[in-house]
mmCIF file of C-alpha atoms and ligand atoms in Angstrom:
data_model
loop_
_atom_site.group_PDB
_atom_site.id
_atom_site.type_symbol
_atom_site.label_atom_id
_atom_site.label_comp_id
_atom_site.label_asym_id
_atom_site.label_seq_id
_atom_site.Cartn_x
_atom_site.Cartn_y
_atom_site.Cartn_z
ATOM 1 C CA UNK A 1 0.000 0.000 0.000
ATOM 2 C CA UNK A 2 1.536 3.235 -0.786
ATOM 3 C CA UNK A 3 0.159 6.548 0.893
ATOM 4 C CA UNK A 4 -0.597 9.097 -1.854
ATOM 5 C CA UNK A 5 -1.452 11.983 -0.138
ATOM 6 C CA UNK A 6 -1.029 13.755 3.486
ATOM 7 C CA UNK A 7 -3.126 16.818 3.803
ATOM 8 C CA UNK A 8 -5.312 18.092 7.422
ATOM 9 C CA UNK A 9 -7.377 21.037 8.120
ATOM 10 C CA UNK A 10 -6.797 23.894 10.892
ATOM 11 C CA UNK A 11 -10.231 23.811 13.159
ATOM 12 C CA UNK A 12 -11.357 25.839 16.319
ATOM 13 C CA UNK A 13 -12.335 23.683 18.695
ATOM 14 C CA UNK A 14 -14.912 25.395 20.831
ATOM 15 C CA UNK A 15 -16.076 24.439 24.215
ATOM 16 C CA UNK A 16 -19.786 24.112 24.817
ATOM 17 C CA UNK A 17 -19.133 26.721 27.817
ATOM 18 C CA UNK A 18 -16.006 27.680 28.892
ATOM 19 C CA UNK A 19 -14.029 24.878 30.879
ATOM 20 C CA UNK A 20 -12.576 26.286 33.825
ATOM 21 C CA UNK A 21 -9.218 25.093 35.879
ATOM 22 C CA UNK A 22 -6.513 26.832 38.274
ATOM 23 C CA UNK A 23 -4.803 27.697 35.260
ATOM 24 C CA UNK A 24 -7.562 29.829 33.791
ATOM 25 C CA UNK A 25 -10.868 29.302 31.152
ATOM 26 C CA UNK A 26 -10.592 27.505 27.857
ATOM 27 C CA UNK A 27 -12.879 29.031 25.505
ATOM 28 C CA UNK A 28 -11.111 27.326 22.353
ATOM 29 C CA UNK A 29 -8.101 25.322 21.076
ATOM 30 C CA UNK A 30 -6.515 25.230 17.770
ATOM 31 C CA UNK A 31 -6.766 21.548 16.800
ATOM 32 C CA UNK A 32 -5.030 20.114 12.948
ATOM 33 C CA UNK A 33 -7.478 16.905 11.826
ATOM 34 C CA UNK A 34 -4.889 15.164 9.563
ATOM 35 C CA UNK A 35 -5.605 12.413 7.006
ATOM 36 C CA UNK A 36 -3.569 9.862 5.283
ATOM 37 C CA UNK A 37 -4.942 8.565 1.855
ATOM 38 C CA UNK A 38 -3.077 5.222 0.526
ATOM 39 C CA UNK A 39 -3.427 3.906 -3.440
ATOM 40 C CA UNK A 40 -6.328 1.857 -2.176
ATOM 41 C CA UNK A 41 -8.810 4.954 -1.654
ATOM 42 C CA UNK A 42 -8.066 4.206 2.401
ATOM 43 C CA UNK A 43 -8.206 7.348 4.461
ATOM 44 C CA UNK A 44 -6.357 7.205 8.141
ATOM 45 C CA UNK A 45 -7.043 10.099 10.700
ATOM 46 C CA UNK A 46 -5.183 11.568 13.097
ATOM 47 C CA UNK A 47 -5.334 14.741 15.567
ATOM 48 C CA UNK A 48 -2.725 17.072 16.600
ATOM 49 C CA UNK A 49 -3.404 19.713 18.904
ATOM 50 C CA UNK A 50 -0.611 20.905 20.858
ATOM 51 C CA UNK A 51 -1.445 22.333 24.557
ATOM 52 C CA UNK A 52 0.911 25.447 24.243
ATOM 53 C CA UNK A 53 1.097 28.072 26.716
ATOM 54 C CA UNK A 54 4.330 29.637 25.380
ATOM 55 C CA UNK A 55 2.902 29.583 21.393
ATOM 56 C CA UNK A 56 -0.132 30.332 19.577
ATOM 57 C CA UNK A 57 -1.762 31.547 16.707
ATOM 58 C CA UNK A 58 0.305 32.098 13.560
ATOM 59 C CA UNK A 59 3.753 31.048 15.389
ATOM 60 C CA UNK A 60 2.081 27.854 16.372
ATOM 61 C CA UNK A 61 0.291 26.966 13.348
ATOM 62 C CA UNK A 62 3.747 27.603 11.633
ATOM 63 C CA UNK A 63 5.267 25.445 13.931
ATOM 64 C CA UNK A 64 2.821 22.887 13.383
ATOM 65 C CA UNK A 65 1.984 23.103 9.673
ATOM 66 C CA UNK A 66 5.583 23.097 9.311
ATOM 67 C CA UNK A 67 6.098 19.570 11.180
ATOM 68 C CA UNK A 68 3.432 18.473 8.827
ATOM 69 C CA UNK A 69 4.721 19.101 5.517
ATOM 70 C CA UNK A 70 8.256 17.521 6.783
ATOM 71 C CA UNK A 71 5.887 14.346 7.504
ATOM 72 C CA UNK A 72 4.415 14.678 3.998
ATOM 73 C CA UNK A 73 7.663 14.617 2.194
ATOM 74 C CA UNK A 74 8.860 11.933 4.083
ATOM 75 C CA UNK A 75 5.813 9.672 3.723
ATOM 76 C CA UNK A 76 3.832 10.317 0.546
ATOM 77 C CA UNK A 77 5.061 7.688 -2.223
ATOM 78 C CA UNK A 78 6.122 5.210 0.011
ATOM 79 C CA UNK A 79 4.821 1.932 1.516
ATOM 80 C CA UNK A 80 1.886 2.541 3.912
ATOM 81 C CA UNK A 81 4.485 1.354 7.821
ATOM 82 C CA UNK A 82 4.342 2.459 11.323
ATOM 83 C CA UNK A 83 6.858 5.507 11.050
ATOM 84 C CA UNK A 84 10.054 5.669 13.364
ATOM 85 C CA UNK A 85 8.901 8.708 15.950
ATOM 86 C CA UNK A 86 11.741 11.007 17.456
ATOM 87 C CA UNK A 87 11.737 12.054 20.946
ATOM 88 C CA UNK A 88 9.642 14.929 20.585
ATOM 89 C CA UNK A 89 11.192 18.327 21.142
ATOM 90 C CA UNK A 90 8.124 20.478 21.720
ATOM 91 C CA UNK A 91 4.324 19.731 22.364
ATOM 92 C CA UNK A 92 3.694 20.781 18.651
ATOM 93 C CA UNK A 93 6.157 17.982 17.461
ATOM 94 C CA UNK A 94 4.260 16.077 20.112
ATOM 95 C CA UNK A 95 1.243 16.554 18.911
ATOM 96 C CA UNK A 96 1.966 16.093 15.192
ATOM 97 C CA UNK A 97 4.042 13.212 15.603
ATOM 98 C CA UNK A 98 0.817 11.642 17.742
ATOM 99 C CA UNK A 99 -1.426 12.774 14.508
ATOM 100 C CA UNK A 100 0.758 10.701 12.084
ATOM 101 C CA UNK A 101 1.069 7.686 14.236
ATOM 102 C CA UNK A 102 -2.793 7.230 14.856
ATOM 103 C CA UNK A 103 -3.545 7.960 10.938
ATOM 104 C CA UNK A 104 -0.911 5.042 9.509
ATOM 105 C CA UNK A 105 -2.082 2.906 12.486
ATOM 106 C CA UNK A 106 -5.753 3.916 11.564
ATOM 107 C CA UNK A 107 -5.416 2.899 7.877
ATOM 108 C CA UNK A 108 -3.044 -0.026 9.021
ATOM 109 C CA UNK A 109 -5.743 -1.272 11.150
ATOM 110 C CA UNK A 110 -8.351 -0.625 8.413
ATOM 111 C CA UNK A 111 -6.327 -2.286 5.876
ATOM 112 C CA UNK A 112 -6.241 -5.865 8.286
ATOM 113 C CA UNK A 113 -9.802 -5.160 9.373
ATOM 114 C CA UNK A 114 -8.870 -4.863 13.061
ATOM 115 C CA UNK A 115 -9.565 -2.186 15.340
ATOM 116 C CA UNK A 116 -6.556 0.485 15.900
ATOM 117 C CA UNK A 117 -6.150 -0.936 19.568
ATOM 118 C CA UNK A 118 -4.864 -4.412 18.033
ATOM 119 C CA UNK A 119 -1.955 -3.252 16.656
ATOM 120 C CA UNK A 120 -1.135 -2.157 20.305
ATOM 121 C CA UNK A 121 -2.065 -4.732 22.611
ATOM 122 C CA UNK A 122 -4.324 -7.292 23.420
ATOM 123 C CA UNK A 123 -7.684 -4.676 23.548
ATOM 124 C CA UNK A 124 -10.596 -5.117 25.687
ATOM 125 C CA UNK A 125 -13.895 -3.940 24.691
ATOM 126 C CA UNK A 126 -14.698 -1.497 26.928
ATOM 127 C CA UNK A 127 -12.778 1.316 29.366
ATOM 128 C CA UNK A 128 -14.357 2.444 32.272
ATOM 129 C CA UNK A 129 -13.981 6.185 32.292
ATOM 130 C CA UNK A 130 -14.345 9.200 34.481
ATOM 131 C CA UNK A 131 -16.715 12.085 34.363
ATOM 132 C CA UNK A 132 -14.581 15.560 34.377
ATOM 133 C CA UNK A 133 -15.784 18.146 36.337
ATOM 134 C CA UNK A 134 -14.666 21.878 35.973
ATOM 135 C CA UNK A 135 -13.739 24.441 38.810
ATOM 136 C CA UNK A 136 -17.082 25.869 39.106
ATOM 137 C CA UNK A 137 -19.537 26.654 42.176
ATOM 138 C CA UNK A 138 -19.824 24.230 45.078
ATOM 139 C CA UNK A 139 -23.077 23.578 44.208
ATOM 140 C CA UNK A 140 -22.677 23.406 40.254
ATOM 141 C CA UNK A 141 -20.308 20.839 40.948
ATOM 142 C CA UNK A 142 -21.997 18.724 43.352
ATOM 143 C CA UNK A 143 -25.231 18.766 40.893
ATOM 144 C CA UNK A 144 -22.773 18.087 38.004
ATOM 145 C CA UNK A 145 -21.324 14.847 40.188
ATOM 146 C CA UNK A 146 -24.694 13.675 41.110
ATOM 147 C CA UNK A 147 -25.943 13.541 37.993
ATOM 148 C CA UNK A 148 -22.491 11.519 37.025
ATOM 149 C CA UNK A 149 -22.911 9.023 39.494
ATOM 150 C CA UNK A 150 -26.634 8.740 38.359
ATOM 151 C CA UNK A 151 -25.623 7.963 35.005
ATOM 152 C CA UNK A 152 -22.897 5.664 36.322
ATOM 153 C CA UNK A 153 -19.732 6.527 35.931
ATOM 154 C CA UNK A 154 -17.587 4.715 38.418
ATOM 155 C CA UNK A 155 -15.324 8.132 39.117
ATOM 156 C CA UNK A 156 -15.211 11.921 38.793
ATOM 157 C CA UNK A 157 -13.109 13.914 38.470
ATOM 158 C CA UNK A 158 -13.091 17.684 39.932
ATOM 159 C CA UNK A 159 -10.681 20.401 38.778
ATOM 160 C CA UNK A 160 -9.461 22.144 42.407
ATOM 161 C CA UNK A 161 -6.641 24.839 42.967
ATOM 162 C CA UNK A 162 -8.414 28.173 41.971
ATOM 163 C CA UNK A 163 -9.964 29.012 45.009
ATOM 164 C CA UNK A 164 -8.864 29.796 48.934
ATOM 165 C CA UNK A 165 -8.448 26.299 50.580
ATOM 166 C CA UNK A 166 -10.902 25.534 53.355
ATOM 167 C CA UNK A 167 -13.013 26.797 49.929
ATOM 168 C CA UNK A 168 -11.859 24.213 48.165
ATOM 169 C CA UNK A 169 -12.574 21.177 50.836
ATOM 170 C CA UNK A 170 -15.786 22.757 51.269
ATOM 171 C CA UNK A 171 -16.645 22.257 47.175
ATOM 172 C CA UNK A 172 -15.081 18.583 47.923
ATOM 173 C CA UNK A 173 -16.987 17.835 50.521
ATOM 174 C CA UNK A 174 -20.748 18.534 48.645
ATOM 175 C CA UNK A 175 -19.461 16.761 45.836
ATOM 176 C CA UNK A 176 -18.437 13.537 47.831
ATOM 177 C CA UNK A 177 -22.041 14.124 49.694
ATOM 178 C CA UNK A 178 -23.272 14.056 46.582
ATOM 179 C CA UNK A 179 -21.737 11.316 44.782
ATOM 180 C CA UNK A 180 -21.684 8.551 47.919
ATOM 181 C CA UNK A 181 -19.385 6.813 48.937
ATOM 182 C CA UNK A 182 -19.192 4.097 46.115
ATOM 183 C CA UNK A 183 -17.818 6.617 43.064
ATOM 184 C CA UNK A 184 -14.102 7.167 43.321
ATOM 185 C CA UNK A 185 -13.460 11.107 43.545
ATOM 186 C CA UNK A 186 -10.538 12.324 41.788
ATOM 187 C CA UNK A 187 -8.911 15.878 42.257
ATOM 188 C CA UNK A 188 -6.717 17.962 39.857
ATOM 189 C CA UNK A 189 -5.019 20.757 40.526
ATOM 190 C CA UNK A 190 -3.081 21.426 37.456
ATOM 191 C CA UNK A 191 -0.026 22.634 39.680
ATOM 192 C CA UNK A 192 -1.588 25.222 41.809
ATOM 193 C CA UNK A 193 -0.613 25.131 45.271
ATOM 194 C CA UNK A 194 2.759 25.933 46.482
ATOM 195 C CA UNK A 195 4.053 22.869 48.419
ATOM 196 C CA UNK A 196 3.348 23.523 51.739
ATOM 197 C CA UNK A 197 -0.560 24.848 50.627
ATOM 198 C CA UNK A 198 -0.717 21.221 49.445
ATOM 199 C CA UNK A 199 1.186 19.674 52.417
ATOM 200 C CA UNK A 200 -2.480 21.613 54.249
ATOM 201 C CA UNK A 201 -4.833 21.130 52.175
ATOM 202 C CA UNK A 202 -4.115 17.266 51.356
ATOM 203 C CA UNK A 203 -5.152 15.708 55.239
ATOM 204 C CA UNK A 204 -7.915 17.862 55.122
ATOM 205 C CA UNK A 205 -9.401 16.263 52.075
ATOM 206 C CA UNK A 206 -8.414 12.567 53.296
ATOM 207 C CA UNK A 207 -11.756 12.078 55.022
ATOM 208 C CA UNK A 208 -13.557 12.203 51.970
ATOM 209 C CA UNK A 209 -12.065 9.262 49.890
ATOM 210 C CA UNK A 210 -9.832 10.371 47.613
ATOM 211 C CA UNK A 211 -8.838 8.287 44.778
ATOM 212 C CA UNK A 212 -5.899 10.767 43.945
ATOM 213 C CA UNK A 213 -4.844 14.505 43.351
ATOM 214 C CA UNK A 214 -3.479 15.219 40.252
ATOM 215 C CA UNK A 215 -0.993 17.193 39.638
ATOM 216 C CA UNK A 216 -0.984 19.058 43.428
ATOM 217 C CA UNK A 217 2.246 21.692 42.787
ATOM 218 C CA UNK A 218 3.656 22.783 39.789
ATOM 219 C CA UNK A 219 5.776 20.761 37.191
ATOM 220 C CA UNK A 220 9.475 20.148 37.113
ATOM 221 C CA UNK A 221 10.297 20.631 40.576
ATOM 222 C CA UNK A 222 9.981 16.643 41.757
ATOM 223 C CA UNK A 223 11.813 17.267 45.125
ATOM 224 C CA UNK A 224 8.730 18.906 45.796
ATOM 225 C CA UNK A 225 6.293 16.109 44.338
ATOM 226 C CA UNK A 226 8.215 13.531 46.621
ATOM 227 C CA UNK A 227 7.453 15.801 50.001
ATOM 228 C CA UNK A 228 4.374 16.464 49.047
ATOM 229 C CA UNK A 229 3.522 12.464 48.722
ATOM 230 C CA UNK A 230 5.008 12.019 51.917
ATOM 231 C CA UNK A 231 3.236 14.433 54.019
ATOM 232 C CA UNK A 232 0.284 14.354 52.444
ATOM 233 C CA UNK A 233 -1.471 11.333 53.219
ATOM 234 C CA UNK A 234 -3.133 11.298 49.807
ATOM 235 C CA UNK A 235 -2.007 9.039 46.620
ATOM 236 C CA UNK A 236 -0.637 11.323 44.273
ATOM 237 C CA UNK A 237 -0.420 11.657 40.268
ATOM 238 C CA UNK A 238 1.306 13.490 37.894
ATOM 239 C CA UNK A 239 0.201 14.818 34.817
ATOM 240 C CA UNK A 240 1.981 18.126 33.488
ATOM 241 C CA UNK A 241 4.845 16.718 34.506
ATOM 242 C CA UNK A 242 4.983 14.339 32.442
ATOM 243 C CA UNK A 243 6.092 15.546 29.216
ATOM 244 C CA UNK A 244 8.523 13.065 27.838
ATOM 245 C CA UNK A 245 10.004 9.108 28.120
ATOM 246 C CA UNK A 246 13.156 10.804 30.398
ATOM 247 C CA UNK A 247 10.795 12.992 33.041
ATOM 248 C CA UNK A 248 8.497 9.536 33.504
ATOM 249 C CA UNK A 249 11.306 7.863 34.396
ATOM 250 C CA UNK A 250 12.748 10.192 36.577
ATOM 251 C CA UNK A 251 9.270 10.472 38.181
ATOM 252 C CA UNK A 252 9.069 6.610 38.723
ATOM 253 C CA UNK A 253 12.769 6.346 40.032
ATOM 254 C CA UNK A 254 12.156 9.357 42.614
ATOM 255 C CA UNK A 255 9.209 7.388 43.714
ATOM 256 C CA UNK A 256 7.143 10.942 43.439
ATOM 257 C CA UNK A 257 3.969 9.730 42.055
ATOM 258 C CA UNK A 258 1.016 6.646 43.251
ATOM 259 C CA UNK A 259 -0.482 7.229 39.562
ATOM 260 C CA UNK A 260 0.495 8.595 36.262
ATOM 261 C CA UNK A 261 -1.401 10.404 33.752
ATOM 262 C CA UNK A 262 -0.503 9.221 29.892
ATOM 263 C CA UNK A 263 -1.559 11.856 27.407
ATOM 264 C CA UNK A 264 -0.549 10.220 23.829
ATOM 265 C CA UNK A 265 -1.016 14.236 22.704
ATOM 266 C CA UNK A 266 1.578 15.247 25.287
ATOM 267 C CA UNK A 267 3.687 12.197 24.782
ATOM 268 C CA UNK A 268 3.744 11.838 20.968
ATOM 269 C CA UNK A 269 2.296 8.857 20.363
ATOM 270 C CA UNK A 270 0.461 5.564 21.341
ATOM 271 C CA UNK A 271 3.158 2.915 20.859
ATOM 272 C CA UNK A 272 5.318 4.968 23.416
ATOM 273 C CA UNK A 273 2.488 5.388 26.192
ATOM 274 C CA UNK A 274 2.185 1.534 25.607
ATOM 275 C CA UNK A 275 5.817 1.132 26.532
ATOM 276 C CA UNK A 276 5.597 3.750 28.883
ATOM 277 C CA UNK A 277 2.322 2.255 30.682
ATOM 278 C CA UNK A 278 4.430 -1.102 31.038
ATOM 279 C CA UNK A 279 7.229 0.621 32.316
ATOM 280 C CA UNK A 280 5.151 1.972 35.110
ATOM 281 C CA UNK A 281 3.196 -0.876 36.109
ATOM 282 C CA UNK A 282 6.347 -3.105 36.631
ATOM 283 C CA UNK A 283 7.273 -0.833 39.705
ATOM 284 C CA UNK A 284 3.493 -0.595 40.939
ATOM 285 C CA UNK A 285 2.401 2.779 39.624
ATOM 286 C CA UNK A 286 -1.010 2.674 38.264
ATOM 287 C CA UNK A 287 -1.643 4.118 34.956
ATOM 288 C CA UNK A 288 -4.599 6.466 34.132
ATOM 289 C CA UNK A 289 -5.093 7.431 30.119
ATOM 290 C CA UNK A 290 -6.477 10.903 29.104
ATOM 291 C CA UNK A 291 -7.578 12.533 26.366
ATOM 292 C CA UNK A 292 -6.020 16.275 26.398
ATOM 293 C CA UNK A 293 -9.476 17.790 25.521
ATOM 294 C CA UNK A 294 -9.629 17.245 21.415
ATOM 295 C CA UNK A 295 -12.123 16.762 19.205
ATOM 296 C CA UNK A 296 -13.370 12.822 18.829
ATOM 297 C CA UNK A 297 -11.092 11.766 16.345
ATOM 298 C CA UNK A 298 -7.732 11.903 18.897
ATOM 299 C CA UNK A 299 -9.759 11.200 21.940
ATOM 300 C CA UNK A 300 -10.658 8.081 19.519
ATOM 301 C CA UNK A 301 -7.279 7.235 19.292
ATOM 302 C CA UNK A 302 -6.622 7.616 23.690
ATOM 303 C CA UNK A 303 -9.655 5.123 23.822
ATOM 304 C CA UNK A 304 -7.928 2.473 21.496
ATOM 305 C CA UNK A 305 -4.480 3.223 23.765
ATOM 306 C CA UNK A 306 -6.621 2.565 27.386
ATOM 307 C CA UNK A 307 -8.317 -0.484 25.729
ATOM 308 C CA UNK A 308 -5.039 -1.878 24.706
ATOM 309 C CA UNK A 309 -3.803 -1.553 28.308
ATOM 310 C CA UNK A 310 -4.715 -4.363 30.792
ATOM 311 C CA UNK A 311 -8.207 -4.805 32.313
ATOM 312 C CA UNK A 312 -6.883 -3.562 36.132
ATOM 313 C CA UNK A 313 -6.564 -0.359 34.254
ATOM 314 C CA UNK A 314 -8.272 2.840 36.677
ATOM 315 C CA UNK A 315 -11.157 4.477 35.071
ATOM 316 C CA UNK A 316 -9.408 6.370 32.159
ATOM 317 C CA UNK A 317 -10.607 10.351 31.253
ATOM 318 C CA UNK A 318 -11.664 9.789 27.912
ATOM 319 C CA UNK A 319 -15.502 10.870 28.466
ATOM 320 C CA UNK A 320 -14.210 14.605 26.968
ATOM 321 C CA UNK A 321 -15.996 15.551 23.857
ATOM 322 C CA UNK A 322 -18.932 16.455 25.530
ATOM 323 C CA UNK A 323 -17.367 19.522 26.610
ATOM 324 C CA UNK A 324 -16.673 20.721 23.348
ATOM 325 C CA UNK A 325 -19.435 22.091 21.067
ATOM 326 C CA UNK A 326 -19.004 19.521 18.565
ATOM 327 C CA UNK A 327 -16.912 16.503 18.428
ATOM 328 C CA UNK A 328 -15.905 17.073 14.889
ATOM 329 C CA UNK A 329 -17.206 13.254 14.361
ATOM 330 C CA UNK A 330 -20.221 11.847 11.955
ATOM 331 C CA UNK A 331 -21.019 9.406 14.692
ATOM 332 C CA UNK A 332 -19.853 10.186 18.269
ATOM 333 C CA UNK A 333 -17.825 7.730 20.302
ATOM 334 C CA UNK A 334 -20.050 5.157 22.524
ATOM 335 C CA UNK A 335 -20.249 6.333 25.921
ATOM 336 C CA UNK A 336 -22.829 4.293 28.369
ATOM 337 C CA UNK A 337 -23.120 4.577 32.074
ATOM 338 C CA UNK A 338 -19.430 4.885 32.466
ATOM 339 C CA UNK A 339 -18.167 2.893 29.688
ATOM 340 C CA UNK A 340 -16.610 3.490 26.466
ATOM 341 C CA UNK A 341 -17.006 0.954 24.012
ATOM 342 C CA UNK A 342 -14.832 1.011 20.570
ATOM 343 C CA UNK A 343 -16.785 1.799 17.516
ATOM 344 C CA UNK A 344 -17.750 -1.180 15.720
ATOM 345 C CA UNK A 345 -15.752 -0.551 12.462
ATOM 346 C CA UNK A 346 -11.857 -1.570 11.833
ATOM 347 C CA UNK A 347 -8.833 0.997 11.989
ATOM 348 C CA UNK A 348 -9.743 4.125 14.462
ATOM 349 C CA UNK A 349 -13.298 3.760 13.874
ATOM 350 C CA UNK A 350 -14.348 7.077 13.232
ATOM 351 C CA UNK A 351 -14.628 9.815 10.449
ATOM 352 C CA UNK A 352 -14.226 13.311 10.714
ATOM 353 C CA UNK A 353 -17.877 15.022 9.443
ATOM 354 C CA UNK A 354 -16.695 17.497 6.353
ATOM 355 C CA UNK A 355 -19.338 19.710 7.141
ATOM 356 C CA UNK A 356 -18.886 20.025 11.036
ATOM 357 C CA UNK A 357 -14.983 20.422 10.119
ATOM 358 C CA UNK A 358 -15.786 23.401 7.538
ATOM 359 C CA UNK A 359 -17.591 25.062 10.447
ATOM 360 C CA UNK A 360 -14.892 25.057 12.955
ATOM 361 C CA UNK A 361 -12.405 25.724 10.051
ATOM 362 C CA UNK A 362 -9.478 28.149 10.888
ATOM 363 C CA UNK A 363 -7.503 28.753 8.005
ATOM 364 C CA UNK A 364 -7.296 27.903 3.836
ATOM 365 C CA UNK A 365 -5.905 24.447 3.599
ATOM 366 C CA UNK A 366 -2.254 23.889 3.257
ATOM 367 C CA UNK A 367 -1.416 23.476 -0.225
HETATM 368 MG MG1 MG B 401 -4.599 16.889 34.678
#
């Protein structure tokens, strides 16, 4: 099979209302919805939107669109294979190297008429997910949880950090109330507190069951991560932290983190969050997949990663595109009481919808 043409489309992904965390509101992200076509009229898709605080708009799509035409060169006219990824240098490398892996796996996967997540594992069927809650009012929340547990997701998880801190155990408290006892509560913090705010704030969230905090102090300071775990009193993950193979392992050799969070966007790729996710396990730390808040076709591609994982894999946050106004997707991905099944057809299993893409389109196409 040889790939005949690489081309994707610039979209503005827009949330349904704007998502709020410690580190601010997301109104929108710039997203890239690549495709791969080979000789046999088989289309692969892949996503690539890179979670950049230090870029954006024209200097990131350069850096992006950029990475993409170096892929194009390299790929179209030559046999349809899983490409050799580098290390990723940046999150838009990350990203776009992510986008190219899940497209040839997608039309790979097509091609044998198996589903994406067979080419990376042994999949299950279904992945138990978590509802994601933003940082809004106490009682927004605990209505928002209630009705989560109700239509039973086995966890939730609440964004925290924005707010004083007997505020914050207070908003805890009415959504654990709210939830019962029998839905695991996760917390994330995206990095707010200074150390010894979490060192406070941690036992006094310990009485209500908590499954783990993500992400409690800021990234790239794991001294403080490991103090943090050990005064605590409450399992800890990383997320932002993680944003390559080397700061994993440092992670997992400091013994900083209970739990890490895999973002194949972040990470560049599904084949290395496999290795990664095996890595991890083999010294006890669980593994939790995410989406980073895309449209449905690389949240697709999360779900065939957490399937491929084993079944004692935690609830994974893949339960994302209803945030957004649209998932970009002709047929959205199935999502009942707290499971995500994968779509029924071969490869990724889902198509981009040309006329929900030409809404949320950005830009011309690149030539
Ligand atoms: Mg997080």
């Amino acid at each position: 099979m040889i790939i005949t043409a690489l081309h994707w489309q610039a979209v503005s992904l827009r949330f349904a209302r704007p998502f709020a965390t410690s580190r601010g509101r997301m109104r929108d992200s710039r997203s890239w919805i690549v495709t791969i076509e080979t000789a046999e009229g088989i289309r692969g898709y892949g996503e690539a939107m890179p979670r950049c605080e230090v870029a954006s708009g024209d200097r990131l799509t350069s850096a992006v669109e950029d990475e993409l035409l170096a892929w194009r060169r390299r790929l179209v006219g030559h046999p349809l294979a899983i490409p050799d990824l580098p290390v990723p240098r940046s999150p838009s490398e990350a990203a776009v190297s992510f986008a190219i892996e899940t497209a040839v796996l997608d039309a790979l996967a097509q091609h044998q008429g198996v589903p994406l997540a067979a080419l990376l594992g042994e999949p299950r069927p279904a992945v138990p997910v978590n509802a994601t809650i933003g940082s809004s009012e106490p009682e927004d929340a605990a209505r928002e949880a209630a009705q989560a547990a109700a239509a039973g997701f086995p966890a939730v998880k609440l964004k925290v950090g924005d707010r004083p801190l007997t505020a914050d155990v207070a908003r805890v408290a009415a959504v654990r109330e709210a939830i019962g006892p029998a839905v695991a509560l996760r917390l994330d913090a995206n990095g707010a507190w200074r150390p010894d705010e979490a060192v406070a704030i941690l036992p006094a969230l310990a009485p209500y069951q908590i499954d783990y905090v993500e992400q409690p102090v800021r990234p790239g300071r794991l001294a403080e991560l490991v103090w943090v775990r050990k005064e605590g009193g409450i399992p800890i993950a990383a997320d932002e932290s993680i944003t390559s193979p080397a700061q994993l392992v440092a992670l997992l050799a400091a013994e900083a983190v209970d739990v890490v969070v895999l973002k194949p966007m972040a990470l560049g790729g599904l084949r290395r969050c496999v290795a990664l996710a095996q890595l991890a396990r083999t010294v006890g730390v669980r593994v939790v997949i995410t989406s980073s808040l895309e449209s449905g076709v690389g949240t697709a591609a999360a779900l065939h990663l957490a399937a491929a994982l084993p079944a004692d894999t935690p609830p994974c946050g893949l339960a994302t595109t209803g945030l957004l106004e649209h998932d970009l997707l002709t047929v959205p991905l199935p999502l009942d009481r707290g499971v995500m099944t994968l779509p029924d057809r071969p490869g990724l299993g889902v198509q981009p919808d040309a006329r929900v893409l030409a809404r949320y389109r950005v830009r011309k196409d690149a030539p």
